[in-house]
Tab-separated table of C-alpha atoms (C1' of nucleotides) in Angstrom:
chain	number	residue	atom	x	y	z
A	1	UNK	CA	91.165	113.518	101.529
A	2	UNK	CA	91.330	111.293	104.552
A	3	UNK	CA	88.327	109.367	105.775
A	4	UNK	CA	90.054	107.931	108.642
A	5	UNK	CA	89.984	109.321	112.111
A	6	UNK	CA	91.744	108.285	115.332
A	7	UNK	CA	88.692	106.203	116.103
A	8	UNK	CA	89.415	104.223	112.838
A	9	UNK	CA	92.123	102.379	111.187
A	10	UNK	CA	92.841	101.163	108.051
A	11	UNK	CA	92.813	97.258	107.291
A	12	UNK	CA	94.399	95.613	104.377
A	13	UNK	CA	93.214	91.919	103.445
A	14	UNK	CA	95.732	89.851	101.252
A	15	UNK	CA	95.958	86.550	99.626
A	16	UNK	CA	99.191	84.799	100.786
A	17	UNK	CA	100.669	83.609	97.623
A	18	UNK	CA	97.444	84.073	96.045
A	19	UNK	CA	97.704	82.417	92.748
A	20	UNK	CA	99.439	79.344	94.318
A	21	UNK	CA	96.721	79.345	96.917
A	22	UNK	CA	94.140	79.241	94.189
A	23	UNK	CA	95.927	76.087	92.542
A	24	UNK	CA	96.388	74.605	95.706
A	25	UNK	CA	92.831	74.546	96.771
A	26	UNK	CA	91.864	71.900	94.088
A	27	UNK	CA	95.224	70.232	94.536
A	28	UNK	CA	95.420	69.682	98.428
A	29	UNK	CA	98.329	67.138	97.652
A	30	UNK	CA	100.396	70.432	96.900
A	31	UNK	CA	100.264	71.884	100.336
A	32	UNK	CA	103.871	72.202	101.857
A	33	UNK	CA	105.163	71.265	98.559
A	34	UNK	CA	106.882	73.913	96.106
A	35	UNK	CA	104.673	75.547	93.548
A	36	UNK	CA	105.181	78.460	91.109
A	37	UNK	CA	102.696	80.105	88.780
A	38	UNK	CA	104.039	81.461	85.577
A	39	UNK	CA	102.601	84.679	83.551
A	40	UNK	CA	101.233	84.745	80.403
A	41	UNK	CA	102.885	82.959	77.595
A	42	UNK	CA	104.549	80.864	80.400
A	43	UNK	CA	107.301	83.947	80.512
A	44	UNK	CA	108.153	84.427	84.231
A	45	UNK	CA	107.039	83.628	87.526
A	46	UNK	CA	104.436	85.622	88.964
A	47	UNK	CA	103.729	83.705	92.011
A	48	UNK	CA	105.644	81.490	94.375
A	49	UNK	CA	104.741	79.151	97.596
A	50	UNK	CA	106.832	79.578	100.657
A	51	UNK	CA	108.986	76.868	99.979
A	52	UNK	CA	110.030	78.169	96.471
A	53	UNK	CA	110.391	81.611	98.142
A	54	UNK	CA	112.786	79.919	100.478
A	55	UNK	CA	114.792	78.264	97.603
A	56	UNK	CA	115.916	82.117	96.654
A	57	UNK	CA	113.829	82.219	93.531
A	58	UNK	CA	112.981	85.507	92.816
A	59	UNK	CA	109.744	87.133	91.840
A	60	UNK	CA	109.358	87.962	87.874
A	61	UNK	CA	112.042	85.670	86.800
A	62	UNK	CA	111.881	84.282	83.433
A	63	UNK	CA	111.253	80.815	83.578
A	64	UNK	CA	113.605	79.466	81.218
A	65	UNK	CA	116.372	80.700	83.412
A	66	UNK	CA	115.221	78.753	86.263
A	67	UNK	CA	113.879	75.354	84.504
A	68	UNK	CA	117.104	73.428	85.844
A	69	UNK	CA	116.372	74.185	89.614
A	70	UNK	CA	112.560	73.533	89.091
A	71	UNK	CA	113.338	70.093	87.723
A	72	UNK	CA	115.943	69.335	90.591
A	73	UNK	CA	113.628	70.422	93.357
A	74	UNK	CA	110.695	68.801	91.888
A	75	UNK	CA	108.694	71.991	91.661
A	76	UNK	CA	105.097	71.811	90.289
A	77	UNK	CA	104.737	74.532	87.852
A	78	UNK	CA	101.332	76.105	86.522
A	79	UNK	CA	100.338	78.307	83.607
A	80	UNK	CA	98.211	81.188	84.882
A	81	UNK	CA	94.368	80.605	84.824
A	82	UNK	CA	93.013	83.871	85.264
A	83	UNK	CA	89.378	82.774	85.143
A	84	UNK	CA	90.005	80.603	88.403
A	85	UNK	CA	91.738	83.267	90.334
A	86	UNK	CA	89.276	86.029	89.378
A	87	UNK	CA	86.331	83.610	90.398
A	88	UNK	CA	88.021	82.864	93.940
A	89	UNK	CA	89.081	86.556	94.207
A	90	UNK	CA	85.339	87.460	94.024
A	91	UNK	CA	84.465	84.877	96.618
A	92	UNK	CA	87.066	86.362	99.185
A	93	UNK	CA	86.192	89.674	99.034
A	94	UNK	CA	82.254	88.873	99.260
A	95	UNK	CA	83.341	87.813	102.548
A	96	UNK	CA	85.108	90.858	103.592
A	97	UNK	CA	82.340	93.046	102.263
A	98	UNK	CA	79.940	91.147	104.617
A	99	UNK	CA	82.212	92.077	107.516
A	100	UNK	CA	83.044	95.452	106.583
A	101	UNK	CA	80.846	98.018	105.185
A	102	UNK	CA	83.517	100.392	103.889
A	103	UNK	CA	85.729	97.956	101.701
A	104	UNK	CA	87.821	98.878	98.315
A	105	UNK	CA	89.398	96.073	96.157
A	106	UNK	CA	92.702	97.387	95.121
A	107	UNK	CA	94.011	94.586	93.029
A	108	UNK	CA	92.832	90.649	92.255
A	109	UNK	CA	94.411	89.744	95.703
A	110	UNK	CA	94.369	92.505	98.064
A	111	UNK	CA	91.605	94.979	99.292
A	112	UNK	CA	91.447	97.834	101.868
A	113	UNK	CA	88.832	98.413	104.775
A	114	UNK	CA	87.907	100.813	107.391
A	115	UNK	CA	87.346	99.597	111.116
A	116	UNK	CA	86.876	101.156	114.543
A	117	UNK	CA	90.133	101.288	116.208
A	118	UNK	CA	88.929	99.272	119.349
A	119	UNK	CA	87.657	96.063	117.117
A	120	UNK	CA	90.793	96.489	114.768
A	121	UNK	CA	92.252	93.091	115.726
A	122	UNK	CA	89.336	91.206	116.478
A	123	UNK	CA	87.666	92.105	112.759
A	124	UNK	CA	91.209	91.138	111.624
A	125	UNK	CA	90.816	87.957	112.899
A	126	UNK	CA	87.206	87.249	111.985
A	127	UNK	CA	88.230	88.115	108.421
A	128	UNK	CA	91.137	85.673	108.359
A	129	UNK	CA	89.132	82.862	110.045
A	130	UNK	CA	86.033	82.969	108.194
A	131	UNK	CA	87.934	82.994	104.833
A	132	UNK	CA	89.820	80.295	105.815
A	133	UNK	CA	86.912	78.312	107.204
A	134	UNK	CA	84.370	78.854	104.242
A	135	UNK	CA	87.049	78.970	101.467
A	136	UNK	CA	89.933	77.287	102.704
A	137	UNK	CA	92.012	80.524	101.535
A	138	UNK	CA	94.969	81.600	103.586
A	139	UNK	CA	94.860	85.588	103.993
A	140	UNK	CA	96.877	87.970	105.861
A	141	UNK	CA	95.382	91.162	107.721
A	142	UNK	CA	97.388	94.129	108.374
A	143	UNK	CA	95.889	97.186	110.284
A	144	UNK	CA	97.362	100.615	110.860
A	145	UNK	CA	96.164	104.468	110.893
A	146	UNK	CA	97.106	104.900	106.937
A	147	UNK	CA	97.109	102.500	103.951
A	148	UNK	CA	100.869	102.687	103.788
A	149	UNK	CA	101.305	101.464	107.396
A	150	UNK	CA	98.454	98.803	106.842
A	151	UNK	CA	100.531	97.446	103.935
A	152	UNK	CA	103.729	97.240	106.097
A	153	UNK	CA	101.572	95.625	109.059
A	154	UNK	CA	100.457	93.235	106.446
A	155	UNK	CA	104.139	92.092	105.876
A	156	UNK	CA	104.440	91.623	109.655
A	157	UNK	CA	101.266	89.846	109.682
A	158	UNK	CA	102.751	87.230	107.169
A	159	UNK	CA	105.675	86.744	109.001
A	160	UNK	CA	103.995	86.351	112.296
A	161	UNK	CA	100.127	84.606	112.915
A	162	UNK	CA	98.600	86.068	110.010
A	163	UNK	CA	96.970	89.176	111.845
A	164	UNK	CA	99.063	92.285	112.836
A	165	UNK	CA	97.760	95.772	114.144
A	166	UNK	CA	100.677	98.253	114.022
A	167	UNK	CA	99.741	100.770	116.581
A	168	UNK	CA	101.436	104.226	116.601
A	169	UNK	CA	103.855	103.120	119.505
A	170	UNK	CA	104.771	99.818	117.728
A	171	UNK	CA	105.501	101.801	114.573
A	172	UNK	CA	107.735	104.332	116.529
A	173	UNK	CA	109.818	101.537	117.602
A	174	UNK	CA	110.096	99.896	114.150
A	175	UNK	CA	110.257	103.019	111.873
A	176	UNK	CA	114.048	103.362	112.416
A	177	UNK	CA	114.889	100.035	111.188
A	178	UNK	CA	112.771	100.029	108.161
A	179	UNK	CA	114.408	100.956	104.718
A	180	UNK	CA	112.577	103.107	102.372
A	181	UNK	CA	112.928	100.763	99.804
A	182	UNK	CA	110.480	98.428	101.644
A	183	UNK	CA	108.085	101.011	101.775
A	184	UNK	CA	104.739	100.946	99.458
A	185	UNK	CA	105.004	103.495	96.739
A	186	UNK	CA	108.970	103.592	96.898
A	187	UNK	CA	110.530	102.044	93.469
A	188	UNK	CA	113.959	101.967	92.038
A	189	UNK	CA	113.717	105.703	91.040
A	190	UNK	CA	112.373	107.280	94.195
A	191	UNK	CA	114.609	104.940	96.396
A	192	UNK	CA	117.566	106.587	94.368
A	193	UNK	CA	116.247	109.934	95.009
A	194	UNK	CA	115.886	109.727	98.894
A	195	UNK	CA	119.308	108.060	99.173
A	196	UNK	CA	120.730	111.133	97.326
A	197	UNK	CA	118.961	113.249	99.762
A	198	UNK	CA	120.371	111.238	102.870
A	199	UNK	CA	117.112	109.760	103.605
A	200	UNK	CA	117.691	106.002	104.476
A	201	UNK	CA	114.833	104.866	106.594
A	202	UNK	CA	111.178	105.433	107.031
A	203	UNK	CA	111.986	107.309	110.375
A	204	UNK	CA	114.367	109.715	108.386
A	205	UNK	CA	111.411	110.572	106.034
A	206	UNK	CA	108.952	111.187	108.895
A	207	UNK	CA	111.241	113.801	110.532
A	208	UNK	CA	112.273	115.546	107.406
A	209	UNK	CA	111.364	119.198	106.605
A	210	UNK	CA	107.921	118.945	105.040
A	211	UNK	CA	107.995	121.861	102.570
A	212	UNK	CA	111.795	120.365	101.637
A	213	UNK	CA	110.213	117.065	100.941
A	214	UNK	CA	107.511	118.656	98.902
A	215	UNK	CA	109.564	120.686	96.662
A	216	UNK	CA	112.094	117.865	96.110
A	217	UNK	CA	109.756	114.840	95.699
A	218	UNK	CA	106.745	116.229	94.422
A	219	UNK	CA	103.260	115.246	95.777
A	220	UNK	CA	103.715	111.796	96.150
A	221	UNK	CA	106.938	112.557	98.453
A	222	UNK	CA	104.391	114.555	100.584
A	223	UNK	CA	101.868	112.169	100.637
A	224	UNK	CA	104.235	109.232	101.555
A	225	UNK	CA	105.602	111.389	104.542
A	226	UNK	CA	102.003	111.990	105.702
A	227	UNK	CA	101.130	108.481	105.131
A	228	UNK	CA	104.248	107.339	107.303
A	229	UNK	CA	103.532	109.761	110.095
A	230	UNK	CA	100.201	107.933	110.389
A	231	UNK	CA	97.943	110.651	108.383
A	232	UNK	CA	95.930	108.929	106.082
A	233	UNK	CA	96.586	110.912	102.580
A	234	UNK	CA	94.897	107.958	100.476
A	235	UNK	CA	91.345	107.393	101.495
A	236	UNK	CA	89.838	104.188	101.648
A	237	UNK	CA	87.293	104.413	98.610
A	238	UNK	CA	83.812	104.619	99.651
A	239	UNK	CA	82.272	104.487	96.219
A	240	UNK	CA	83.772	102.044	93.666
A	241	UNK	CA	86.027	104.210	91.578
A	242	UNK	CA	84.931	104.565	88.039
A	243	UNK	CA	87.265	102.550	85.825
A	244	UNK	CA	89.523	104.942	83.582
A	245	UNK	CA	90.723	102.521	81.120
A	246	UNK	CA	90.623	99.123	79.570
A	247	UNK	CA	93.593	97.337	78.104
A	248	UNK	CA	93.896	94.212	76.309
A	249	UNK	CA	97.421	93.101	75.011
A	250	UNK	CA	99.512	89.848	74.491
A	251	UNK	CA	102.805	88.717	73.381
A	252	UNK	CA	102.740	86.334	70.514
A	253	UNK	CA	104.031	82.901	71.081
A	254	UNK	CA	106.991	84.130	68.908
A	255	UNK	CA	107.675	87.065	66.779
A	256	UNK	CA	105.876	87.328	63.534
A	257	UNK	CA	106.301	89.623	60.332
A	258	UNK	CA	102.674	88.613	58.994
A	259	UNK	CA	100.522	91.249	58.736
A	260	UNK	CA	97.567	88.908	58.768
A	261	UNK	CA	98.540	87.536	62.239
A	262	UNK	CA	98.847	91.136	63.730
A	263	UNK	CA	95.724	91.994	62.432
A	264	UNK	CA	94.144	88.874	63.937
A	265	UNK	CA	95.321	89.790	67.282
A	266	UNK	CA	94.487	93.340	67.294
A	267	UNK	CA	91.039	92.270	66.069
A	268	UNK	CA	90.978	89.779	69.143
A	269	UNK	CA	91.801	92.473	71.607
A	270	UNK	CA	88.980	94.621	70.246
A	271	UNK	CA	86.608	92.004	70.385
A	272	UNK	CA	87.539	91.082	74.191
A	273	UNK	CA	87.549	95.179	75.082
A	274	UNK	CA	83.937	95.546	73.581
A	275	UNK	CA	82.878	92.825	75.586
A	276	UNK	CA	84.383	94.629	78.782
A	277	UNK	CA	82.557	97.404	77.790
A	278	UNK	CA	79.313	95.829	77.546
A	279	UNK	CA	79.693	94.222	80.601
A	280	UNK	CA	80.209	97.067	82.480
A	281	UNK	CA	78.000	99.258	80.604
A	282	UNK	CA	80.529	101.595	79.656
A	283	UNK	CA	81.411	103.596	76.369
A	284	UNK	CA	84.863	104.709	75.505
A	285	UNK	CA	85.878	108.180	73.942
A	286	UNK	CA	89.512	107.115	72.862
A	287	UNK	CA	91.040	104.103	71.302
A	288	UNK	CA	94.562	103.387	71.148
A	289	UNK	CA	96.388	100.813	69.269
A	290	UNK	CA	100.114	99.772	69.831
A	291	UNK	CA	102.212	97.064	68.147
A	292	UNK	CA	105.922	96.699	68.820
A	293	UNK	CA	108.744	94.429	67.850
A	294	UNK	CA	110.915	92.626	70.933
A	295	UNK	CA	111.566	94.574	73.812
A	296	UNK	CA	114.964	92.959	74.109
A	297	UNK	CA	116.252	93.737	70.749
A	298	UNK	CA	118.879	96.699	70.762
A	299	UNK	CA	117.254	99.622	68.591
A	300	UNK	CA	114.541	97.593	67.467
A	301	UNK	CA	112.424	99.412	64.956
A	302	UNK	CA	108.654	98.887	64.785
A	303	UNK	CA	107.472	100.118	67.908
A	304	UNK	CA	104.571	102.126	67.355
A	305	UNK	CA	101.366	103.326	68.913
A	306	UNK	CA	98.372	105.594	67.750
A	307	UNK	CA	95.631	106.922	69.573
A	308	UNK	CA	92.257	108.449	68.343
A	309	UNK	CA	89.550	110.364	69.688
A	310	UNK	CA	86.271	108.558	68.637
A	311	UNK	CA	83.400	110.791	66.861
A	312	UNK	CA	80.885	109.861	70.192
A	313	UNK	CA	81.682	107.573	73.093
A	314	UNK	CA	81.224	103.976	71.844
A	315	UNK	CA	81.023	100.447	72.588
A	316	UNK	CA	80.163	99.764	69.069
A	317	UNK	CA	82.157	96.385	68.011
A	318	UNK	CA	81.985	97.383	64.200
A	319	UNK	CA	83.098	101.094	64.666
A	320	UNK	CA	85.933	100.304	66.987
A	321	UNK	CA	87.222	97.322	64.871
A	322	UNK	CA	87.326	99.474	61.876
A	323	UNK	CA	89.096	102.067	63.573
A	324	UNK	CA	91.586	99.860	65.030
A	325	UNK	CA	92.245	98.292	61.650
A	326	UNK	CA	92.762	101.650	59.837
A	327	UNK	CA	95.308	102.695	62.702
A	328	UNK	CA	97.110	99.178	62.149
A	329	UNK	CA	97.369	100.162	58.524
A	330	UNK	CA	99.233	103.306	59.466
A	331	UNK	CA	101.625	101.562	62.319
A	332	UNK	CA	102.374	98.351	60.423
A	333	UNK	CA	105.954	98.230	58.497
A	334	UNK	CA	106.783	95.471	56.584
A	335	UNK	CA	109.840	93.526	57.558
A	336	UNK	CA	109.533	94.062	61.280
A	337	UNK	CA	109.326	90.973	63.466
A	338	UNK	CA	106.387	91.733	65.798
A	339	UNK	CA	106.341	90.430	69.301
A	340	UNK	CA	102.926	92.195	70.773
A	341	UNK	CA	100.046	93.840	70.184
A	342	UNK	CA	97.138	95.573	72.178
A	343	UNK	CA	94.680	98.103	72.424
A	344	UNK	CA	93.590	100.669	75.097
A	345	UNK	CA	89.892	102.191	75.548
A	346	UNK	CA	90.203	104.958	77.664
A	347	UNK	CA	87.944	108.019	78.196
A	348	UNK	CA	85.143	105.578	79.611
A	349	UNK	CA	81.666	107.074	80.375
A	350	UNK	CA	78.846	105.126	81.483
A	351	UNK	CA	76.563	104.034	78.464
A	352	UNK	CA	73.432	105.750	79.982
A	353	UNK	CA	75.445	109.217	79.688
A	354	UNK	CA	75.775	108.959	76.209
A	355	UNK	CA	73.165	110.565	74.124
A	356	UNK	CA	72.147	108.950	70.715
A	357	UNK	CA	74.349	109.789	67.657
A	358	UNK	CA	72.137	112.126	65.771
A	359	UNK	CA	69.657	114.811	66.424
A	360	UNK	CA	66.809	112.390	65.361
A	361	UNK	CA	68.129	109.781	67.770
A	362	UNK	CA	69.892	106.557	66.961
A	363	UNK	CA	70.131	105.768	63.627
A	364	UNK	CA	68.794	102.277	62.269
A	365	UNK	CA	71.844	101.158	61.306
A	366	UNK	CA	73.543	101.947	64.791
A	367	UNK	CA	70.843	100.022	66.448
A	368	UNK	CA	71.259	96.869	64.517
A	369	UNK	CA	75.006	97.056	64.858
A	370	UNK	CA	74.414	97.186	68.573
A	371	UNK	CA	71.988	94.267	68.395
A	372	UNK	CA	74.409	92.257	66.332
A	373	UNK	CA	77.259	92.846	68.900
A	374	UNK	CA	75.421	92.112	71.784
A	375	UNK	CA	74.363	88.926	70.389
A	376	UNK	CA	77.798	87.799	69.395
A	377	UNK	CA	78.850	88.964	73.021
A	378	UNK	CA	76.270	86.766	74.661
A	379	UNK	CA	77.008	83.836	72.484
A	380	UNK	CA	80.590	83.866	73.236
A	381	UNK	CA	79.723	84.000	76.961
A	382	UNK	CA	77.751	81.000	76.414
A	383	UNK	CA	80.030	79.004	74.281
A	384	UNK	CA	83.317	80.231	74.889
A	385	UNK	CA	85.387	83.259	73.656
A	386	UNK	CA	85.543	83.454	69.876
A	387	UNK	CA	83.169	81.083	69.283
A	388	UNK	CA	81.721	83.743	66.744
A	389	UNK	CA	84.229	86.339	65.630
A	390	UNK	CA	83.690	89.604	64.161
A	391	UNK	CA	86.680	91.146	61.982
A	392	UNK	CA	89.772	89.674	61.255
A	393	UNK	CA	90.675	86.099	62.065
A	394	UNK	CA	93.747	83.960	62.365
A	395	UNK	CA	93.954	80.611	63.966
A	396	UNK	CA	95.018	81.049	67.422
A	397	UNK	CA	97.956	78.708	67.341
A	398	UNK	CA	99.591	81.347	64.946
A	399	UNK	CA	99.887	83.709	67.886
A	400	UNK	CA	98.183	83.086	70.966
A	401	UNK	CA	100.149	82.478	74.369
A	402	UNK	CA	101.690	79.428	75.252
A	403	UNK	CA	100.053	77.726	78.139
A	404	UNK	CA	101.524	74.454	78.551
A	405	UNK	CA	100.535	73.644	82.119
A	406	UNK	CA	97.337	75.299	82.968
A	407	UNK	CA	94.763	74.170	85.267
A	408	UNK	CA	91.172	73.306	84.484
A	409	UNK	CA	88.555	75.954	85.072
A	410	UNK	CA	87.396	74.272	88.088
A	411	UNK	CA	84.851	76.634	89.321
A	412	UNK	CA	83.387	78.297	85.979
A	413	UNK	CA	83.118	75.607	83.300
A	414	UNK	CA	80.575	72.753	84.197
A	415	UNK	CA	82.914	70.434	82.084
A	416	UNK	CA	85.732	71.193	84.492
A	417	UNK	CA	84.333	70.936	87.770
A	418	UNK	CA	86.237	69.105	90.374
A	419	UNK	CA	84.881	65.599	90.918
A	420	UNK	CA	84.584	64.160	94.344
A	421	UNK	CA	84.169	60.398	95.344
A	422	UNK	CA	83.753	58.593	98.525
A	423	UNK	CA	83.838	55.057	98.797
B	1	DT	C1'	119.003	142.390	76.083
B	2	DC	C1'	114.358	142.833	77.679
B	3	DT	C1'	108.640	140.303	73.961
B	4	DG	C1'	102.614	139.087	79.760
B	5	DG	C1'	100.825	135.894	82.738
B	6	DG	C1'	97.872	132.850	83.981
B	7	DG	C1'	94.508	129.218	82.980
B	8	DT	C1'	92.888	125.073	80.613
B	9	DC	C1'	93.003	120.992	78.018
B	10	DC	C1'	95.391	117.655	75.728
B	11	DT	C1'	99.093	114.199	75.257
B	12	DA	C1'	102.999	111.664	75.797
B	13	DG	C1'	105.845	109.281	79.108
B	14	DG	C1'	107.439	107.997	83.694
B	15	DA	C1'	106.956	105.835	87.975
B	16	DC	C1'	104.950	102.472	90.481
B	17	DC	C1'	101.912	98.741	91.829
B	18	DC	C1'	99.988	93.631	91.869
C	1	DT	C1'	114.507	79.492	71.300
C	2	DC	C1'	112.177	80.937	75.941
C	3	DT	C1'	111.518	87.728	79.666
C	4	DG	C1'	103.413	89.122	81.444
C	5	DG	C1'	99.360	92.096	81.313
C	6	DG	C1'	96.381	95.523	83.403
C	7	DG	C1'	95.903	99.305	85.903
C	8	DT	C1'	96.531	104.274	88.512
C	9	DC	C1'	98.331	108.773	89.031
C	10	DC	C1'	101.585	112.625	88.264
C	11	DT	C1'	104.334	115.528	85.478
C	12	DA	C1'	106.008	118.314	81.758
C	13	DG	C1'	105.175	120.616	77.552
C	14	DG	C1'	102.664	122.415	73.774
C	15	DA	C1'	98.229	124.655	71.943
C	16	DC	C1'	95.131	127.793	72.870
C	17	DC	C1'	92.794	131.381	74.919
C	18	DC	C1'	91.730	135.838	77.333
DNA sequence: TCTGGGGTCCTAGGACCC
DNA sequence: TCTGGGGTCCTAGGACCC
């Protein structure tokens, strides 16, 4: 399981207020000014600048609840711009990969790496400084002997100078002061279970009887205990993990009872999913379609999902589209106001591992369909999503997310490049 | 009264994360 | 009026098999 040793430690690189930093990169006038980034549909706050955190605006709060304070304190607001964030994420991590061979990307703004203990702090600074100098993006680096402790070191780094190496001696001192709720992997549910067992701090869990911990808190509890003891239970992945599933879903601008709109949304998600499959060279064995009415309505009917095992693993747009629409027919109920639709592609396997459909090889029809789908994908890549559409369609305005304050695609569209002028 | 036990596979749902 | 989207892993329970 573990691939750390006494000679190596785990590092965590973490973008500071990542989405906010991405926006500020192209709006230097917003340095040291309060900024928030909203989720899709401008629903809730998903990133906050330090100034906003200091105002006490919490993560995840619905936007409409804080509109007054936003206006009052002149907070700059952005809709999320994932095209921009993904591109900057790629650039940030390519710097880290150049410095550390063993690197595992964990999320859009975080990644783990391995480094010899003797060089830990120096490498941490090298990463932070190189990213700041070449990209202008602020990151923090935490270093310790397991992922969980590296995460904690990362929070110390953010409070301090930006790089923190948490030695076992340092950890021994602070573990009794760290509440289990602040430990990575402990959410509300596990925190309650730990509290009921009389465990309050990281130190409490570290010294608890391990057999009892395993019995009472399952494998995750046992791993958590090891990680806190500085024993790595979550390896830093050397080979990139094969992706398990691809999901596309979105809330509608407002709830709808119109079947044509729900169909169009599902079709849109199938198209996006197939683009992902083709881009990554994968085929899916299972397809799930899910639609639901408002999450916040009591006893709301109309929540439904259905999954099927496909006849063969496939990335065939036409087959997936037909299958999804057939499932939707079974799920859809008239007179339900639907709020959200999505699809899940799972059981992903590399396309190269899928043998052709029949004993005599791929049929002509299948080959033609593949050719059409790949042409459609290329055209959409070139001219923008949904320039060409296969399957059901409704104007985007009928269901697509609200994005009232989105920044331009500064780095990925020629016509939106930032302009610089000098006199 | 008592009805094998253990393995695998699949699925749905939960918990957690960013 | 307005409450995100995209992931991972684990567990429990049922079906099935020997």
